[in-house]
């Protein structure tokens, strides 16, 4: 099983992964941290971009399940000197049990999976961040009890995290509103897939319209990794797409606030909102560990 897009899994798969994640979270909280469920299994992680949460949570997840991890940056591999993805994938398939890749281009991860004979996991591309969505769905479920029928509002760039969240909401039966400026809409293919399976997805350019009566407010950086050259234009275009107290007041009284992190405080989210009682941001980051454990168990055991 590969996990390259959130659409690689069904609503039933997602439900099972979330239930297993919750079980593993409870087990760890009860003090049972180290098991040998993935003993003898090796995960290779390849990073073409920086990472804090993804890298550390996958490494800890794998180690706590008794397996081992190798983390490499793209440029310290022969990939950085022009070795093709095709041969790299074939060779690595004979060494390790799964590969997790963070790359600029989504197509590179798909190409790797096409030539690998072991599972490939997307650790973020320019199009999607499906591992983030698993943690996001668990967090919403923990805070709200269920996802079905909720209104989720995305404020800002319709980027990789937004694309996967559209899929996650669709698989869980939640409605999602995306407020973004013209030119920052989510991926058209993602929108098509979501609508094809009955997704309730709306795109507008009005932050208050999206936030109105929302159960969940979610945002992400104005400048994603790889978009730095365009930084000034993006910051200008997105400057009013911020989650602040005004926007929070427009949502339901018990709405929660989410961000995949890293946060650029004072840009897409204000400091007071980040640390308010309604913020689920740190819980989301913690949940990366539990959901990725469940994903690894499903893929490797
Ligand atoms: N949210 C997330 O993927 O964080 P990192 O870039 O730190 O891995
Ligand atoms: N959209 C951000 C997410 C970081 C986890 C980026 O791609 O940089």
Tab-separated table of N, CA, C and O in Angstrom, residues 142-247:
chain	number	residue	atom	x	y	z
A	142	UNK	N	-11.167	14.269	18.266
A	142	UNK	CA	-10.978	14.351	19.717
A	142	UNK	C	-11.711	15.547	20.304
A	142	UNK	O	-12.308	15.464	21.378
A	143	UNK	N	-11.648	16.677	19.604
A	143	UNK	CA	-12.244	17.907	20.148
A	143	UNK	C	-13.756	17.979	19.938
A	143	UNK	O	-14.466	18.578	20.724
A	144	UNK	N	-14.206	17.389	18.830
A	144	UNK	CA	-15.623	17.581	18.453
A	144	UNK	C	-16.456	16.296	18.545
A	144	UNK	O	-17.661	16.343	18.335
A	145	UNK	N	-15.806	15.176	18.774
A	145	UNK	CA	-16.533	13.907	18.892
A	145	UNK	C	-16.718	13.209	17.563
A	145	UNK	O	-16.490	12.017	17.441
A	146	UNK	N	-17.085	13.980	16.555
A	146	UNK	CA	-17.301	13.379	15.235
A	146	UNK	C	-17.050	14.449	14.178
A	146	UNK	O	-17.078	15.649	14.466
A	147	UNK	N	-16.785	14.024	12.967
A	147	UNK	CA	-16.490	14.998	11.900
A	147	UNK	C	-17.684	15.259	11.004
A	147	UNK	O	-17.769	16.281	10.338
A	148	UNK	N	-18.578	14.305	10.976
A	148	UNK	CA	-19.714	14.379	10.050
A	148	UNK	C	-20.539	15.646	10.272
A	148	UNK	O	-20.908	15.965	11.401
A	149	UNK	N	-20.755	16.387	9.188
A	149	UNK	CA	-21.625	17.558	9.251
A	149	UNK	C	-20.972	18.825	9.784
A	149	UNK	O	-21.595	19.874	9.816
A	150	UNK	N	-19.693	18.752	10.200
A	150	UNK	CA	-19.032	19.960	10.708
A	150	UNK	C	-18.714	20.908	9.566
A	150	UNK	O	-18.548	20.487	8.420
A	151	UNK	N	-18.583	22.202	9.900
A	151	UNK	CA	-18.116	23.180	8.910
A	151	UNK	C	-16.660	23.525	9.224
A	151	UNK	O	-16.360	24.080	10.286
A	152	UNK	N	-15.776	23.182	8.303
A	152	UNK	CA	-14.345	23.484	8.436
A	152	UNK	C	-14.047	24.668	7.520
A	152	UNK	O	-14.466	24.666	6.353
A	153	UNK	N	-13.361	25.680	8.043
A	153	UNK	CA	-13.028	26.850	7.211
A	153	UNK	C	-11.520	26.968	7.074
A	153	UNK	O	-10.794	27.031	8.079
A	154	UNK	N	-11.056	26.944	5.853
A	154	UNK	CA	-9.622	27.157	5.561
A	154	UNK	C	-9.451	28.616	5.186
A	154	UNK	O	-10.137	29.115	4.294
A	155	UNK	N	-8.511	29.305	5.846
A	155	UNK	CA	-8.284	30.732	5.584
A	155	UNK	C	-6.877	30.885	5.010
A	155	UNK	O	-5.890	30.653	5.716
A	156	UNK	N	-6.747	31.249	3.734
A	156	UNK	CA	-5.412	31.512	3.178
A	156	UNK	C	-5.111	30.749	1.913
A	156	UNK	O	-6.016	30.414	1.144
A	157	UNK	N	-3.816	30.479	1.727
A	157	UNK	CA	-3.341	29.845	0.496
A	157	UNK	C	-3.944	28.438	0.316
A	157	UNK	O	-3.831	27.603	1.214
A	158	UNK	N	-4.528	28.170	-0.820
A	158	UNK	CA	-5.083	26.834	-1.099
A	158	UNK	C	-3.966	25.868	-1.480
A	158	UNK	O	-3.902	25.383	-2.605
A	159	UNK	N	-3.104	25.587	-0.506
A	159	UNK	CA	-1.846	24.875	-0.789
A	159	UNK	C	-1.954	23.360	-0.545
A	159	UNK	O	-3.056	22.802	-0.443
A	160	UNK	N	-0.785	22.723	-0.417
A	160	UNK	CA	-0.694	21.277	-0.188
A	160	UNK	C	-1.510	20.796	1.025
A	160	UNK	O	-2.240	19.803	0.946
A	161	UNK	N	-1.387	21.519	2.145
A	161	UNK	CA	-2.100	21.111	3.367
A	161	UNK	C	-3.605	21.258	3.136
A	161	UNK	O	-4.405	20.392	3.517
A	162	UNK	N	-3.989	22.323	2.471
A	162	UNK	CA	-5.410	22.567	2.149
A	162	UNK	C	-5.931	21.459	1.225
A	162	UNK	O	-7.022	20.921	1.448
A	163	UNK	N	-5.155	21.104	0.210
A	163	UNK	CA	-5.593	20.063	-0.732
A	163	UNK	C	-5.895	18.746	-0.016
A	163	UNK	O	-6.920	18.108	-0.249
A	164	UNK	N	-4.977	18.345	0.877
A	164	UNK	CA	-5.196	17.072	1.579
A	164	UNK	C	-6.351	17.193	2.580
A	164	UNK	O	-7.118	16.241	2.772
A	165	UNK	N	-6.489	18.387	3.183
A	165	UNK	CA	-7.597	18.594	4.127
A	165	UNK	C	-8.954	18.496	3.413
A	165	UNK	O	-9.916	17.967	3.977
A	166	UNK	N	-9.001	18.984	2.173
A	166	UNK	CA	-10.239	18.861	1.382
A	166	UNK	C	-10.602	17.382	1.255
A	166	UNK	O	-11.755	16.976	1.439
A	167	UNK	N	-9.582	16.564	0.976
A	167	UNK	CA	-9.816	15.121	0.874
A	167	UNK	C	-10.261	14.534	2.201
A	167	UNK	O	-11.219	13.764	2.276
A	168	UNK	N	-9.573	14.911	3.279
A	168	UNK	CA	-9.893	14.374	4.600
A	168	UNK	C	-11.322	14.720	5.011
A	168	UNK	O	-12.068	13.868	5.502
A	169	UNK	N	-11.705	15.974	4.788
A	169	UNK	CA	-13.075	16.402	5.141
A	169	UNK	C	-14.081	15.624	4.300
A	169	UNK	O	-15.129	15.188	4.819
A	170	UNK	N	-13.777	15.453	3.034
A	170	UNK	CA	-14.690	14.729	2.142
A	170	UNK	C	-14.850	13.278	2.602
A	170	UNK	O	-15.972	12.763	2.678
A	171	UNK	N	-13.741	12.625	2.954
A	171	UNK	CA	-13.816	11.225	3.404
A	171	UNK	C	-14.596	11.109	4.716
A	171	UNK	O	-15.197	10.068	4.992
A	172	UNK	N	-14.580	12.159	5.526
A	172	UNK	CA	-15.243	12.113	6.838
A	172	UNK	C	-16.640	12.728	6.842
A	172	UNK	O	-17.274	12.806	7.892
A	173	UNK	N	-17.081	13.257	5.714
A	173	UNK	CA	-18.425	13.834	5.659
A	173	UNK	C	-18.526	15.225	6.266
A	173	UNK	O	-19.612	15.643	6.674
A	174	UNK	N	-17.402	15.949	6.332
A	174	UNK	CA	-17.440	17.340	6.813
A	174	UNK	C	-17.499	18.279	5.614
A	174	UNK	O	-17.000	17.965	4.535
A	175	UNK	N	-18.097	19.459	5.859
A	175	UNK	CA	-18.175	20.480	4.812
A	175	UNK	C	-16.925	21.349	4.923
A	175	UNK	O	-16.497	21.651	6.031
A	176	UNK	N	-16.335	21.752	3.804
A	176	UNK	CA	-15.156	22.626	3.905
A	176	UNK	C	-15.308	23.856	3.017
A	176	UNK	O	-15.719	23.753	1.864
A	177	UNK	N	-15.016	24.993	3.627
A	177	UNK	CA	-15.021	26.279	2.922
A	177	UNK	C	-13.590	26.762	2.850
A	177	UNK	O	-12.890	26.775	3.861
A	178	UNK	N	-13.166	27.194	1.664
A	178	UNK	CA	-11.811	27.729	1.492
A	178	UNK	C	-11.936	29.204	1.125
A	178	UNK	O	-12.550	29.538	0.104
A	179	UNK	N	-11.361	30.075	1.977
A	179	UNK	CA	-11.331	31.508	1.650
A	179	UNK	C	-9.916	31.844	1.217
A	179	UNK	O	-8.969	31.729	2.010
A	180	UNK	N	-9.747	32.215	-0.036
A	180	UNK	CA	-8.409	32.537	-0.554
A	180	UNK	C	-8.530	33.617	-1.630
A	180	UNK	O	-9.588	33.752	-2.249
A	181	UNK	N	-7.442	34.353	-1.863
A	181	UNK	CA	-7.503	35.349	-2.943
A	181	UNK	C	-7.510	34.651	-4.305
A	181	UNK	O	-7.111	33.479	-4.394
A	182	UNK	N	-7.911	35.370	-5.332
A	182	UNK	CA	-7.867	34.811	-6.695
A	182	UNK	C	-6.434	34.387	-7.011
A	182	UNK	O	-5.482	35.093	-6.686
A	183	UNK	N	-6.276	33.235	-7.613
A	183	UNK	CA	-4.945	32.748	-7.968
A	183	UNK	C	-4.351	31.831	-6.900
A	183	UNK	O	-3.291	31.241	-7.102
A	184	UNK	N	-5.016	31.719	-5.745
A	184	UNK	CA	-4.509	30.874	-4.655
A	184	UNK	C	-5.480	29.728	-4.344
A	184	UNK	O	-5.473	29.168	-3.252
A	185	UNK	N	-6.301	29.379	-5.331
A	185	UNK	CA	-7.315	28.339	-5.120
A	185	UNK	C	-6.643	26.963	-4.995
A	185	UNK	O	-5.545	26.744	-5.513
A	186	UNK	N	-7.339	26.023	-4.351
A	186	UNK	CA	-6.801	24.659	-4.266
A	186	UNK	C	-6.655	24.039	-5.653
A	186	UNK	O	-7.217	24.529	-6.632
A	187	UNK	N	-5.915	22.929	-5.703
A	187	UNK	CA	-5.636	22.221	-6.955
A	187	UNK	C	-6.948	21.757	-7.633
A	187	UNK	O	-7.828	21.186	-6.973
A	188	UNK	N	-7.030	21.983	-8.943
A	188	UNK	CA	-8.272	21.676	-9.670
A	188	UNK	C	-8.571	20.170	-9.666
A	188	UNK	O	-9.730	19.750	-9.564
A	189	UNK	N	-7.529	19.355	-9.757
A	189	UNK	CA	-7.713	17.903	-9.771
A	189	UNK	C	-8.227	17.398	-8.407
A	189	UNK	O	-9.061	16.505	-8.332
A	190	UNK	N	-7.733	18.019	-7.344
A	190	UNK	CA	-8.205	17.686	-5.988
A	190	UNK	C	-9.688	18.044	-5.866
A	190	UNK	O	-10.498	17.264	-5.354
A	191	UNK	N	-10.054	19.210	-6.373
A	191	UNK	CA	-11.454	19.650	-6.312
A	191	UNK	C	-12.339	18.676	-7.099
A	191	UNK	O	-13.424	18.311	-6.657
A	192	UNK	N	-11.838	18.256	-8.257
A	192	UNK	CA	-12.611	17.329	-9.096
A	192	UNK	C	-12.823	16.001	-8.352
A	192	UNK	O	-13.946	15.489	-8.273
A	193	UNK	N	-11.725	15.483	-7.769
A	193	UNK	CA	-11.834	14.196	-7.043
A	193	UNK	C	-12.798	14.312	-5.869
A	193	UNK	O	-13.592	13.420	-5.603
A	194	UNK	N	-12.702	15.425	-5.135
A	194	UNK	CA	-13.569	15.606	-3.961
A	194	UNK	C	-15.035	15.656	-4.393
A	194	UNK	O	-15.893	14.999	-3.795
A	195	UNK	N	-15.313	16.417	-5.452
A	195	UNK	CA	-16.701	16.517	-5.906
A	195	UNK	C	-17.204	15.175	-6.423
A	195	UNK	O	-18.360	14.801	-6.195
A	196	UNK	N	-16.309	14.433	-7.083
A	196	UNK	CA	-16.675	13.125	-7.646
A	196	UNK	C	-17.175	12.156	-6.565
A	196	UNK	O	-18.047	11.341	-6.810
A	197	UNK	N	-16.589	12.279	-5.352
A	197	UNK	CA	-17.025	11.357	-4.290
A	197	UNK	C	-17.968	12.043	-3.285
A	197	UNK	O	-18.094	11.632	-2.136
A	198	UNK	N	-18.609	13.095	-3.765
A	198	UNK	CA	-19.673	13.712	-2.958
A	198	UNK	C	-19.215	14.749	-1.963
A	198	UNK	O	-19.948	15.040	-1.004
A	199	UNK	N	-18.029	15.322	-2.167
A	199	UNK	CA	-17.506	16.328	-1.229
A	199	UNK	C	-18.328	17.600	-1.220
A	199	UNK	O	-18.883	18.001	-2.252
A	200	UNK	N	-18.405	18.212	-0.047
A	200	UNK	CA	-19.139	19.465	0.119
A	200	UNK	C	-18.078	20.562	0.260
A	200	UNK	O	-17.702	20.950	1.360
A	201	UNK	N	-17.539	21.018	-0.886
A	201	UNK	CA	-16.381	21.923	-0.901
A	201	UNK	C	-16.768	23.248	-1.555
A	201	UNK	O	-17.328	23.246	-2.657
A	202	UNK	N	-16.481	24.357	-0.873
A	202	UNK	CA	-16.841	25.684	-1.398
A	202	UNK	C	-15.599	26.564	-1.388
A	202	UNK	O	-14.866	26.562	-0.403
A	203	UNK	N	-15.390	27.318	-2.462
A	203	UNK	CA	-14.262	28.249	-2.511
A	203	UNK	C	-14.807	29.663	-2.648
A	203	UNK	O	-15.707	29.907	-3.459
A	204	UNK	N	-14.285	30.598	-1.817
A	204	UNK	CA	-14.701	32.003	-1.918
A	204	UNK	C	-13.473	32.865	-1.624
A	204	UNK	O	-12.405	32.323	-1.339
A	205	UNK	N	-13.613	34.181	-1.690
A	205	UNK	CA	-12.452	35.013	-1.345
A	205	UNK	C	-12.706	35.823	-0.063
A	205	UNK	O	-11.930	36.682	0.301
A	206	UNK	N	-13.807	35.501	0.626
A	206	UNK	CA	-14.217	36.282	1.786
A	206	UNK	C	-13.978	35.496	3.093
A	206	UNK	O	-14.655	34.501	3.360
A	207	UNK	N	-13.018	35.960	3.880
A	207	UNK	CA	-12.652	35.271	5.128
A	207	UNK	C	-13.869	35.127	6.047
A	207	UNK	O	-14.115	34.054	6.619
A	208	UNK	N	-14.654	36.205	6.173
A	208	UNK	CA	-15.785	36.178	7.112
A	208	UNK	C	-16.885	35.224	6.646
A	208	UNK	O	-17.527	34.576	7.465
A	209	UNK	N	-17.071	35.113	5.346
A	209	UNK	CA	-18.079	34.181	4.817
A	209	UNK	C	-17.672	32.734	5.156
A	209	UNK	O	-18.488	31.933	5.613
A	210	UNK	N	-16.399	32.423	4.951
A	210	UNK	CA	-15.929	31.061	5.259
A	210	UNK	C	-16.000	30.789	6.763
A	210	UNK	O	-16.390	29.704	7.202
A	211	UNK	N	-15.612	31.794	7.552
A	211	UNK	CA	-15.520	31.585	9.010
A	211	UNK	C	-16.877	31.557	9.705
A	211	UNK	O	-16.997	31.030	10.814
A	212	UNK	N	-17.894	32.110	9.058
A	212	UNK	CA	-19.198	32.251	9.714
A	212	UNK	C	-19.758	30.906	10.183
A	212	UNK	O	-19.909	29.966	9.398
A	213	UNK	N	-20.006	30.822	11.490
A	213	UNK	CA	-20.563	29.608	12.110
A	213	UNK	C	-19.715	28.356	11.896
A	213	UNK	O	-20.234	27.235	11.952
A	214	UNK	N	-18.427	28.556	11.630
A	214	UNK	CA	-17.549	27.389	11.420
A	214	UNK	C	-17.265	26.687	12.745
A	214	UNK	O	-17.230	27.316	13.805
A	215	UNK	N	-17.062	25.371	12.662
A	215	UNK	CA	-16.668	24.579	13.829
A	215	UNK	C	-15.146	24.535	13.952
A	215	UNK	O	-14.611	24.293	15.030
A	216	UNK	N	-14.475	24.695	12.815
A	216	UNK	CA	-13.014	24.593	12.765
A	216	UNK	C	-12.478	25.712	11.880
A	216	UNK	O	-12.967	25.907	10.762
A	217	UNK	N	-11.486	26.451	12.387
A	217	UNK	CA	-10.788	27.455	11.567
A	217	UNK	C	-9.358	26.948	11.376
A	217	UNK	O	-8.692	26.595	12.350
A	218	UNK	N	-8.880	26.919	10.137
A	218	UNK	CA	-7.565	26.335	9.851
A	218	UNK	C	-6.805	27.285	8.940
A	218	UNK	O	-7.365	27.818	7.980
A	219	UNK	N	-5.537	27.498	9.220
A	219	UNK	CA	-4.714	28.279	8.297
A	219	UNK	C	-3.303	27.704	8.210
A	219	UNK	O	-2.944	26.782	8.946
A	220	UNK	N	-2.525	28.227	7.292
A	220	UNK	CA	-1.141	27.777	7.087
A	220	UNK	C	-0.343	28.990	6.600
A	220	UNK	O	-0.916	30.042	6.284
A	221	UNK	N	0.956	28.813	6.498
A	221	UNK	CA	1.846	29.925	6.121
A	221	UNK	C	1.455	30.566	4.788
A	221	UNK	O	0.885	29.919	3.919
A	222	UNK	N	1.813	31.830	4.643
A	222	UNK	CA	1.566	32.536	3.383
A	222	UNK	C	2.616	32.135	2.338
A	222	UNK	O	2.375	32.218	1.139
A	223	UNK	N	3.791	31.734	2.827
A	223	UNK	CA	4.884	31.377	1.901
A	223	UNK	C	5.334	29.951	2.223
A	223	UNK	O	6.031	29.712	3.201
A	224	UNK	N	4.921	29.001	1.396
A	224	UNK	CA	5.299	27.609	1.612
A	224	UNK	C	6.721	27.361	1.126
A	224	UNK	O	7.284	28.158	0.356
A	225	UNK	N	7.290	26.225	1.565
A	225	UNK	CA	8.638	25.854	1.127
A	225	UNK	C	8.647	25.725	-0.398
A	225	UNK	O	7.809	25.024	-0.966
A	226	UNK	N	9.546	26.436	-1.019
A	226	UNK	CA	9.621	26.419	-2.491
A	226	UNK	C	9.015	27.674	-3.102
A	226	UNK	O	9.235	27.963	-4.275
A	227	UNK	N	8.240	28.437	-2.292
A	227	UNK	CA	7.592	29.654	-2.815
A	227	UNK	C	8.363	30.916	-2.423
A	227	UNK	O	7.869	32.033	-2.614
A	228	UNK	N	9.551	30.742	-1.860
A	228	UNK	CA	10.274	31.885	-1.268
A	228	UNK	C	10.583	33.002	-2.272
A	228	UNK	O	10.581	34.174	-1.912
A	229	UNK	N	10.819	32.633	-3.517
A	229	UNK	CA	11.181	33.674	-4.505
A	229	UNK	C	10.039	34.676	-4.707
A	229	UNK	O	10.245	35.811	-5.082
A	230	UNK	N	8.827	34.194	-4.435
A	230	UNK	CA	7.622	34.989	-4.633
A	230	UNK	C	7.118	35.600	-3.330
A	230	UNK	O	5.968	36.034	-3.247
A	231	UNK	N	7.976	35.588	-2.329
A	231	UNK	CA	7.572	35.902	-0.968
A	231	UNK	C	6.853	37.253	-0.827
A	231	UNK	O	5.778	37.331	-0.213
A	232	UNK	N	7.401	38.319	-1.407
A	232	UNK	CA	6.826	39.658	-1.223
A	232	UNK	C	5.419	39.722	-1.817
A	232	UNK	O	4.486	40.219	-1.170
A	233	UNK	N	5.257	39.200	-3.018
A	233	UNK	CA	3.938	39.232	-3.663
A	233	UNK	C	2.919	38.425	-2.853
A	233	UNK	O	1.801	38.866	-2.602
A	234	UNK	N	3.332	37.245	-2.397
A	234	UNK	CA	2.416	36.373	-1.658
A	234	UNK	C	1.979	37.034	-0.341
A	234	UNK	O	0.813	36.996	0.024
A	235	UNK	N	2.944	37.611	0.370
A	235	UNK	CA	2.604	38.254	1.655
A	235	UNK	C	1.626	39.399	1.432
A	235	UNK	O	0.728	39.631	2.247
A	236	UNK	N	1.780	40.099	0.336
A	236	UNK	CA	0.871	41.203	0.029
A	236	UNK	C	-0.519	40.668	-0.339
A	236	UNK	O	-1.535	41.131	0.179
A	237	UNK	N	-0.564	39.666	-1.185
A	237	UNK	CA	-1.855	39.114	-1.625
A	237	UNK	C	-2.631	38.478	-0.468
A	237	UNK	O	-3.860	38.471	-0.449
A	238	UNK	N	-1.893	37.887	0.488
A	238	UNK	CA	-2.553	37.103	1.550
A	238	UNK	C	-2.701	37.864	2.861
A	238	UNK	O	-3.178	37.305	3.860
A	239	UNK	N	-2.312	39.171	2.870
A	239	UNK	CA	-2.212	39.877	4.159
A	239	UNK	C	-3.518	39.934	4.947
A	239	UNK	O	-3.496	40.001	6.175
A	240	UNK	N	-4.671	39.865	4.273
A	240	UNK	CA	-5.921	39.907	5.056
A	240	UNK	C	-6.442	38.499	5.380
A	240	UNK	O	-7.503	38.355	5.978
A	241	UNK	N	-5.688	37.486	4.985
A	241	UNK	CA	-6.116	36.095	5.262
A	241	UNK	C	-5.413	35.614	6.530
A	241	UNK	O	-4.480	34.832	6.501
A	242	UNK	N	-5.898	36.157	7.643
A	242	UNK	CA	-5.283	35.889	8.950
A	242	UNK	C	-6.361	35.416	9.923
A	242	UNK	O	-7.474	35.955	9.928
A	243	UNK	N	-6.031	34.444	10.761
A	243	UNK	CA	-6.958	34.088	11.839
A	243	UNK	C	-6.596	34.931	13.055
A	243	UNK	O	-5.516	34.788	13.626
A	244	UNK	N	-7.502	35.855	13.389
A	244	UNK	CA	-7.325	36.730	14.548
A	244	UNK	C	-8.633	36.709	15.355
A	244	UNK	O	-9.564	35.983	15.007
A	245	UNK	N	-8.705	37.497	16.411
A	245	UNK	CA	-9.888	37.469	17.285
A	245	UNK	C	-11.175	37.829	16.536
A	245	UNK	O	-12.226	37.256	16.800
A	246	UNK	N	-11.065	38.726	15.576
A	246	UNK	CA	-12.233	39.127	14.789
A	246	UNK	C	-12.814	37.964	14.018
A	246	UNK	O	-14.023	37.752	13.976
A	247	UNK	N	-11.931	37.209	13.392
A	247	UNK	CA	-12.346	36.051	12.586
A	247	UNK	C	-12.886	34.969	13.518
A	247	UNK	O	-13.919	34.349	13.253
